[in-house]
Amino acid sequence: MTIVDFITELFCRVDDQMLNAKKHSQAKLYPSEVMTLALLFALKGVGTRPFYRWLKRNYLCLFPNLPERTRLFRLFKSHSHWIECFMAEPTLLGVVDTYGIELIHPRREGRSPRQIGRKGVSNMRWIVGGKLCLLLNQWGLIVDWDCDTANVYDGSAFQHVVDGVRDQMVVFADDGFLKKDWHPPHLRICQRGEWNNRMMIETVLSMLTLVCHFKKVMHRVWDYFKCRVGYTMALFNLLVQWHGLEPDETGFVELSIAEFSL
């Protein structure tokens, strides 16, 4: 499948999910076009300027009404509420975990008064950036997500992600979600080596790191950083179901998005 074929099919799948989206009378792009471009940006995994140069140089024929760069990324922000359409449904079992995203090198901390990232620990090393919390269902699809600065405690900052599925899912988590005054009945805290099916979330995070180059991003405004995170979550749900979720004879569903790397 060529990149042109992929972009065309991606647009068709996005458009099918956004049947209720209406185009503004003065807009040059349909909402599904904006969403497709935002998902391509999340998949490409580079900064705003390199992405815009790549898009305009190679695929302007697919988006002849492409606006100016800064206008395009403002459209990404204004259309971010459509991300919710691409979230998966809860299942009986689920997994929740967090993932550190680096915004600047720790040596550069505090140099700018407009710094949005904060210092925290990720994978046993210090980063300055944000923290993504994502909730997966039993098939490895993203049900809900949120992000905050890297210095927050998981059990305090992301309680609402777990509480949002209180009557729908049993959620397994590591001891980062253990909190003295918070004991929801559907949350199961697992110690190291316990309930190894939780490792599915590590597979998901590994794919986001390698395909979407998601471990480090260059945003300097929090709203745009949060949009980038949300579009990446929507992109993952679309790509991992591209060929359908087919379990093997043991019931295991193999997840992969490597073939879509740009």
mmCIF file of C-alpha atoms in Angstrom:
data_model
loop_
_atom_site.group_PDB
_atom_site.id
_atom_site.type_symbol
_atom_site.label_atom_id
_atom_site.label_comp_id
_atom_site.label_asym_id
_atom_site.label_seq_id
_atom_site.Cartn_x
_atom_site.Cartn_y
_atom_site.Cartn_z
ATOM 1 C CA MET A 1 0.000 0.000 0.000
ATOM 2 C CA THR A 2 1.454 3.348 -1.064
ATOM 3 C CA ILE A 3 1.331 6.383 1.221
ATOM 4 C CA VAL A 4 -1.271 7.991 -1.055
ATOM 5 C CA ASP A 5 -3.463 4.895 -0.764
ATOM 6 C CA PHE A 6 -2.976 4.876 2.997
ATOM 7 C CA ILE A 7 -3.918 8.551 3.386
ATOM 8 C CA THR A 8 -6.985 8.051 1.189
ATOM 9 C CA GLU A 9 -8.198 5.066 3.188
ATOM 10 C CA LEU A 10 -7.413 6.825 6.472
ATOM 11 C CA PHE A 11 -9.601 9.737 5.371
ATOM 12 C CA CYS A 12 -12.442 7.345 4.485
ATOM 13 C CA ARG A 13 -12.281 5.664 7.891
ATOM 14 C CA VAL A 14 -12.163 9.018 9.681
ATOM 15 C CA ASP A 15 -15.083 10.336 7.639
ATOM 16 C CA ASP A 16 -17.155 7.271 8.552
ATOM 17 C CA GLN A 17 -16.563 8.040 12.239
ATOM 18 C CA MET A 18 -17.531 11.722 11.863
ATOM 19 C CA LEU A 19 -20.862 11.471 10.066
ATOM 20 C CA ASN A 20 -22.381 14.177 12.277
ATOM 21 C CA ALA A 21 -19.595 16.709 11.677
ATOM 22 C CA LYS A 22 -20.767 19.770 9.765
ATOM 23 C CA LYS A 23 -18.541 21.994 7.655
ATOM 24 C CA HIS A 24 -18.629 25.705 8.475
ATOM 25 C CA SER A 25 -19.786 27.825 5.549
ATOM 26 C CA GLN A 26 -16.489 29.766 5.538
ATOM 27 C CA ALA A 27 -14.192 26.802 6.170
ATOM 28 C CA LYS A 28 -11.901 25.520 3.413
ATOM 29 C CA LEU A 29 -11.443 22.062 4.947
ATOM 30 C CA TYR A 30 -14.075 19.592 6.061
ATOM 31 C CA PRO A 31 -13.792 18.427 9.702
ATOM 32 C CA SER A 32 -12.803 14.933 8.543
ATOM 33 C CA GLU A 33 -9.977 16.463 6.469
ATOM 34 C CA VAL A 34 -8.693 18.345 9.515
ATOM 35 C CA MET A 35 -8.883 15.176 11.594
ATOM 36 C CA THR A 36 -7.029 13.176 8.942
ATOM 37 C CA LEU A 37 -4.246 15.760 8.814
ATOM 38 C CA ALA A 38 -4.005 15.786 12.608
ATOM 39 C CA LEU A 39 -3.699 11.995 12.689
ATOM 40 C CA LEU A 40 -0.982 12.142 10.026
ATOM 41 C CA PHE A 41 0.862 14.671 12.178
ATOM 42 C CA ALA A 42 0.646 12.309 15.152
ATOM 43 C CA LEU A 43 1.855 9.398 13.017
ATOM 44 C CA LYS A 44 4.741 11.290 11.420
ATOM 45 C CA GLY A 45 6.079 12.119 14.886
ATOM 46 C CA VAL A 46 8.082 15.224 13.964
ATOM 47 C CA GLY A 47 7.791 18.930 14.719
ATOM 48 C CA THR A 48 5.215 21.232 13.182
ATOM 49 C CA ARG A 49 7.528 22.783 10.591
ATOM 50 C CA PRO A 50 9.027 19.505 9.246
ATOM 51 C CA PHE A 51 5.557 17.970 9.077
ATOM 52 C CA TYR A 52 4.116 20.910 7.150
ATOM 53 C CA ARG A 53 7.045 20.904 4.696
ATOM 54 C CA TRP A 54 6.646 17.144 4.147
ATOM 55 C CA LEU A 55 2.899 17.445 3.642
ATOM 56 C CA LYS A 56 3.021 20.433 1.286
ATOM 57 C CA ARG A 57 5.920 19.058 -0.757
ATOM 58 C CA ASN A 58 4.515 15.565 -1.298
ATOM 59 C CA TYR A 59 0.746 15.491 -0.784
ATOM 60 C CA LEU A 60 -0.650 18.913 -1.593
ATOM 61 C CA CYS A 61 -2.601 17.253 -4.409
ATOM 62 C CA LEU A 62 -4.664 15.407 -1.766
ATOM 63 C CA PHE A 63 -5.380 18.576 0.227
ATOM 64 C CA PRO A 64 -5.487 21.427 -2.320
ATOM 65 C CA ASN A 65 -7.091 23.794 0.203
ATOM 66 C CA LEU A 66 -4.329 23.287 2.763
ATOM 67 C CA PRO A 67 -4.161 26.438 4.918
ATOM 68 C CA GLU A 68 -1.043 28.206 6.150
ATOM 69 C CA ARG A 69 0.958 26.282 8.767
ATOM 70 C CA THR A 70 -0.057 28.151 11.919
ATOM 71 C CA ARG A 71 -3.686 28.220 10.799
ATOM 72 C CA LEU A 72 -3.597 24.460 10.262
ATOM 73 C CA PHE A 73 -2.390 23.754 13.782
ATOM 74 C CA ARG A 74 -4.971 26.092 15.253
ATOM 75 C CA LEU A 75 -7.546 23.990 13.413
ATOM 76 C CA PHE A 76 -6.107 20.889 15.061
ATOM 77 C CA LYS A 77 -6.744 22.496 18.425
ATOM 78 C CA SER A 78 -10.287 23.644 17.616
ATOM 79 C CA HIS A 79 -11.259 20.195 16.278
ATOM 80 C CA SER A 80 -9.768 18.207 19.167
ATOM 81 C CA HIS A 81 -13.210 17.467 20.670
ATOM 82 C CA TRP A 82 -13.707 14.901 17.862
ATOM 83 C CA ILE A 83 -11.016 12.712 19.425
ATOM 84 C CA GLU A 84 -13.690 11.240 21.688
ATOM 85 C CA CYS A 85 -15.349 9.590 18.647
ATOM 86 C CA PHE A 86 -12.347 7.305 18.239
ATOM 87 C CA MET A 87 -12.169 5.949 21.784
ATOM 88 C CA ALA A 88 -12.986 2.268 22.343
ATOM 89 C CA GLU A 89 -15.785 0.804 24.438
ATOM 90 C CA PRO A 90 -15.059 -0.536 27.949
ATOM 91 C CA THR A 91 -14.813 -4.280 28.533
ATOM 92 C CA LEU A 92 -15.006 -6.337 31.715
ATOM 93 C CA LEU A 93 -11.224 -6.169 32.331
ATOM 94 C CA GLY A 94 -8.872 -3.271 31.730
ATOM 95 C CA VAL A 95 -5.403 -1.933 32.463
ATOM 96 C CA VAL A 96 -4.295 1.575 33.417
ATOM 97 C CA ASP A 97 -0.764 2.948 33.423
ATOM 98 C CA THR A 98 1.220 6.140 32.858
ATOM 99 C CA TYR A 99 3.920 7.144 30.373
ATOM 100 C CA GLY A 100 6.398 9.988 30.606
ATOM 101 C CA ILE A 101 6.819 12.313 27.611
ATOM 102 C CA GLU A 102 9.900 14.525 27.510
ATOM 103 C CA LEU A 103 9.504 18.125 26.384
ATOM 104 C CA ILE A 104 12.963 19.559 27.124
ATOM 105 C CA HIS A 105 16.267 18.196 28.368
ATOM 106 C CA PRO A 106 16.554 18.317 32.191
ATOM 107 C CA ARG A 107 19.594 20.590 31.875
ATOM 108 C CA ARG A 108 17.343 23.234 30.299
ATOM 109 C CA GLU A 109 14.814 23.230 33.131
ATOM 110 C CA GLY A 110 13.868 26.691 34.376
ATOM 111 C CA ARG A 111 15.482 28.661 31.547
ATOM 112 C CA SER A 112 12.169 29.861 30.128
ATOM 113 C CA PRO A 113 9.341 31.485 32.123
ATOM 114 C CA ARG A 114 6.903 29.822 29.694
ATOM 115 C CA GLN A 115 8.086 26.282 30.405
ATOM 116 C CA ILE A 116 5.111 23.907 30.501
ATOM 117 C CA GLY A 117 6.859 20.689 31.533
ATOM 118 C CA ARG A 118 7.823 19.724 35.072
ATOM 119 C CA LYS A 119 10.521 17.417 36.373
ATOM 120 C CA GLY A 120 9.513 13.866 37.216
ATOM 121 C CA VAL A 121 10.763 10.294 37.024
ATOM 122 C CA SER A 122 10.025 8.106 33.999
ATOM 123 C CA ASN A 123 11.589 4.682 33.436
ATOM 124 C CA MET A 124 13.891 5.287 36.396
ATOM 125 C CA ARG A 125 15.361 8.510 35.017
ATOM 126 C CA TRP A 126 14.547 12.187 35.325
ATOM 127 C CA ILE A 127 12.652 13.956 32.574
ATOM 128 C CA VAL A 128 11.118 17.407 32.211
ATOM 129 C CA GLY A 129 7.794 17.138 30.476
ATOM 130 C CA GLY A 130 4.349 15.606 30.827
ATOM 131 C CA LYS A 131 2.748 12.355 31.858
ATOM 132 C CA LEU A 132 0.145 10.440 29.888
ATOM 133 C CA CYS A 133 -2.364 8.180 31.642
ATOM 134 C CA LEU A 134 -4.166 5.704 29.410
ATOM 135 C CA LEU A 135 -6.819 3.104 30.127
ATOM 136 C CA LEU A 136 -6.978 0.023 27.891
ATOM 137 C CA ASN A 137 -9.716 -2.538 27.500
ATOM 138 C CA GLN A 138 -8.997 -6.263 27.302
ATOM 139 C CA TRP A 139 -8.260 -6.068 23.549
ATOM 140 C CA GLY A 140 -5.595 -3.394 23.993
ATOM 141 C CA LEU A 141 -7.724 -0.509 22.689
ATOM 142 C CA ILE A 142 -7.674 2.874 24.414
ATOM 143 C CA VAL A 143 -10.881 3.607 26.335
ATOM 144 C CA ASP A 144 -9.868 6.848 28.042
ATOM 145 C CA TRP A 145 -6.801 9.006 28.596
ATOM 146 C CA ASP A 146 -5.582 12.210 30.194
ATOM 147 C CA CYS A 147 -2.280 13.993 30.649
ATOM 148 C CA ASP A 148 -0.624 16.180 33.268
ATOM 149 C CA THR A 149 2.853 17.380 34.134
ATOM 150 C CA ALA A 150 5.501 14.764 34.894
ATOM 151 C CA ASN A 151 5.766 15.646 38.595
ATOM 152 C CA VAL A 152 2.243 14.531 39.577
ATOM 153 C CA TYR A 153 1.435 11.332 41.472
ATOM 154 C CA ASP A 154 -0.585 8.831 39.426
ATOM 155 C CA GLY A 155 -3.060 8.019 42.184
ATOM 156 C CA SER A 156 -3.899 11.694 42.723
ATOM 157 C CA ALA A 157 -3.870 13.229 39.239
ATOM 158 C CA PHE A 158 -5.641 10.455 37.330
ATOM 159 C CA GLN A 159 -8.308 9.223 39.726
ATOM 160 C CA HIS A 160 -11.033 10.405 37.343
ATOM 161 C CA VAL A 161 -9.760 8.105 34.575
ATOM 162 C CA VAL A 162 -10.278 5.085 36.837
ATOM 163 C CA ASP A 163 -13.486 6.371 38.437
ATOM 164 C CA GLY A 164 -15.029 6.983 34.998
ATOM 165 C CA VAL A 165 -15.461 3.228 34.458
ATOM 166 C CA ARG A 166 -16.439 2.324 38.022
ATOM 167 C CA ASP A 167 -19.534 0.364 36.988
ATOM 168 C CA GLN A 168 -18.137 -1.061 33.756
ATOM 169 C CA MET A 169 -14.612 -2.424 34.225
ATOM 170 C CA VAL A 170 -12.259 -4.099 36.674
ATOM 171 C CA VAL A 171 -9.061 -2.087 36.277
ATOM 172 C CA PHE A 172 -5.593 -3.467 37.019
ATOM 173 C CA ALA A 173 -2.820 -1.033 37.919
ATOM 174 C CA ASP A 174 0.655 -0.949 39.462
ATOM 175 C CA ASP A 175 1.387 0.495 42.885
ATOM 176 C CA GLY A 176 1.727 3.978 41.406
ATOM 177 C CA PHE A 177 -2.065 4.197 41.746
ATOM 178 C CA LEU A 178 -2.033 3.156 45.392
ATOM 179 C CA LYS A 179 -3.432 5.984 47.518
ATOM 180 C CA LYS A 180 -4.180 5.975 51.212
ATOM 181 C CA ASP A 181 -7.605 7.642 51.071
ATOM 182 C CA TRP A 182 -8.773 6.275 47.707
ATOM 183 C CA HIS A 183 -9.878 2.652 47.373
ATOM 184 C CA PRO A 184 -12.361 2.221 44.493
ATOM 185 C CA PRO A 185 -13.792 -1.317 44.538
ATOM 186 C CA HIS A 186 -13.055 -1.953 40.842
ATOM 187 C CA LEU A 187 -9.330 -1.070 41.064
ATOM 188 C CA ARG A 188 -6.875 -3.926 41.598
ATOM 189 C CA ILE A 189 -3.327 -2.992 42.581
ATOM 190 C CA CYS A 190 -0.845 -5.577 41.260
ATOM 191 C CA GLN A 191 2.653 -6.087 42.601
ATOM 192 C CA ARG A 192 5.627 -6.765 40.350
ATOM 193 C CA GLY A 193 5.248 -10.111 38.560
ATOM 194 C CA GLU A 194 1.558 -10.401 39.427
ATOM 195 C CA TRP A 195 -1.127 -10.600 36.700
ATOM 196 C CA ASN A 196 1.286 -10.562 33.752
ATOM 197 C CA ASN A 197 -1.514 -9.739 31.294
ATOM 198 C CA ARG A 198 -0.945 -6.136 32.384
ATOM 199 C CA MET A 199 2.177 -6.206 30.186
ATOM 200 C CA MET A 200 -0.127 -5.580 27.211
ATOM 201 C CA ILE A 201 0.071 -1.898 28.043
ATOM 202 C CA GLU A 202 3.858 -2.022 27.684
ATOM 203 C CA THR A 203 3.363 -3.381 24.156
ATOM 204 C CA VAL A 204 1.064 -0.459 23.342
ATOM 205 C CA LEU A 205 3.499 2.108 24.752
ATOM 206 C CA SER A 206 6.371 0.500 22.856
ATOM 207 C CA MET A 207 4.482 0.859 19.570
ATOM 208 C CA LEU A 208 3.738 4.513 20.285
ATOM 209 C CA THR A 209 7.400 5.124 21.074
ATOM 210 C CA LEU A 210 8.835 3.415 17.991
ATOM 211 C CA VAL A 211 6.229 4.287 15.343
ATOM 212 C CA CYS A 212 5.004 7.712 16.500
ATOM 213 C CA HIS A 213 8.299 8.849 18.101
ATOM 214 C CA PHE A 214 6.172 9.723 21.094
ATOM 215 C CA LYS A 215 8.768 9.710 23.865
ATOM 216 C CA LYS A 216 9.899 13.250 23.117
ATOM 217 C CA VAL A 217 7.880 16.051 21.527
ATOM 218 C CA MET A 218 8.662 19.726 20.977
ATOM 219 C CA HIS A 219 5.466 21.565 21.954
ATOM 220 C CA ARG A 220 5.785 24.732 24.024
ATOM 221 C CA VAL A 221 2.073 25.416 24.686
ATOM 222 C CA TRP A 222 0.099 23.019 26.891
ATOM 223 C CA ASP A 223 -3.103 23.010 24.819
ATOM 224 C CA TYR A 224 -1.211 21.940 21.710
ATOM 225 C CA PHE A 225 0.704 19.297 23.654
ATOM 226 C CA LYS A 226 -2.573 17.856 24.940
ATOM 227 C CA CYS A 227 -4.026 17.860 21.417
ATOM 228 C CA ARG A 228 -0.986 15.952 20.146
ATOM 229 C CA VAL A 229 -1.458 13.337 22.874
ATOM 230 C CA GLY A 230 -5.164 12.978 22.110
ATOM 231 C CA TYR A 231 -4.681 12.628 18.368
ATOM 232 C CA THR A 232 -2.049 9.958 18.993
ATOM 233 C CA MET A 233 -4.546 8.004 21.111
ATOM 234 C CA ALA A 234 -7.182 8.232 18.359
ATOM 235 C CA LEU A 235 -4.619 7.245 15.744
ATOM 236 C CA PHE A 236 -3.600 4.137 17.662
ATOM 237 C CA ASN A 237 -7.195 2.899 17.937
ATOM 238 C CA LEU A 238 -7.684 3.354 14.197
ATOM 239 C CA LEU A 239 -4.454 1.719 13.067
ATOM 240 C CA VAL A 240 -4.487 -1.266 15.400
ATOM 241 C CA GLN A 241 -7.940 -2.224 14.062
ATOM 242 C CA TRP A 242 -7.021 -1.603 10.414
ATOM 243 C CA HIS A 243 -7.206 -5.295 9.484
ATOM 244 C CA GLY A 244 -9.587 -6.258 12.293
ATOM 245 C CA LEU A 245 -8.833 -7.793 15.669
ATOM 246 C CA GLU A 246 -8.436 -11.502 15.012
ATOM 247 C CA PRO A 247 -7.660 -13.660 18.090
ATOM 248 C CA ASP A 248 -5.588 -16.813 17.641
ATOM 249 C CA GLU A 249 -6.552 -20.268 18.933
ATOM 250 C CA THR A 250 -5.581 -19.252 22.481
ATOM 251 C CA GLY A 251 -7.638 -16.050 22.361
ATOM 252 C CA PHE A 252 -4.573 -13.793 22.079
ATOM 253 C CA VAL A 253 -4.937 -10.732 19.835
ATOM 254 C CA GLU A 254 -1.666 -9.600 18.274
ATOM 255 C CA LEU A 255 -1.383 -5.810 18.116
ATOM 256 C CA SER A 256 0.809 -4.072 15.552
ATOM 257 C CA ILE A 257 1.018 -0.689 13.814
ATOM 258 C CA ALA A 258 4.592 -1.005 12.476
ATOM 259 C CA GLU A 259 3.497 -1.237 8.835
ATOM 260 C CA PHE A 260 2.064 2.293 9.000
ATOM 261 C CA SER A 261 5.280 4.022 10.037
ATOM 262 C CA LEU A 262 6.028 7.100 7.908
#
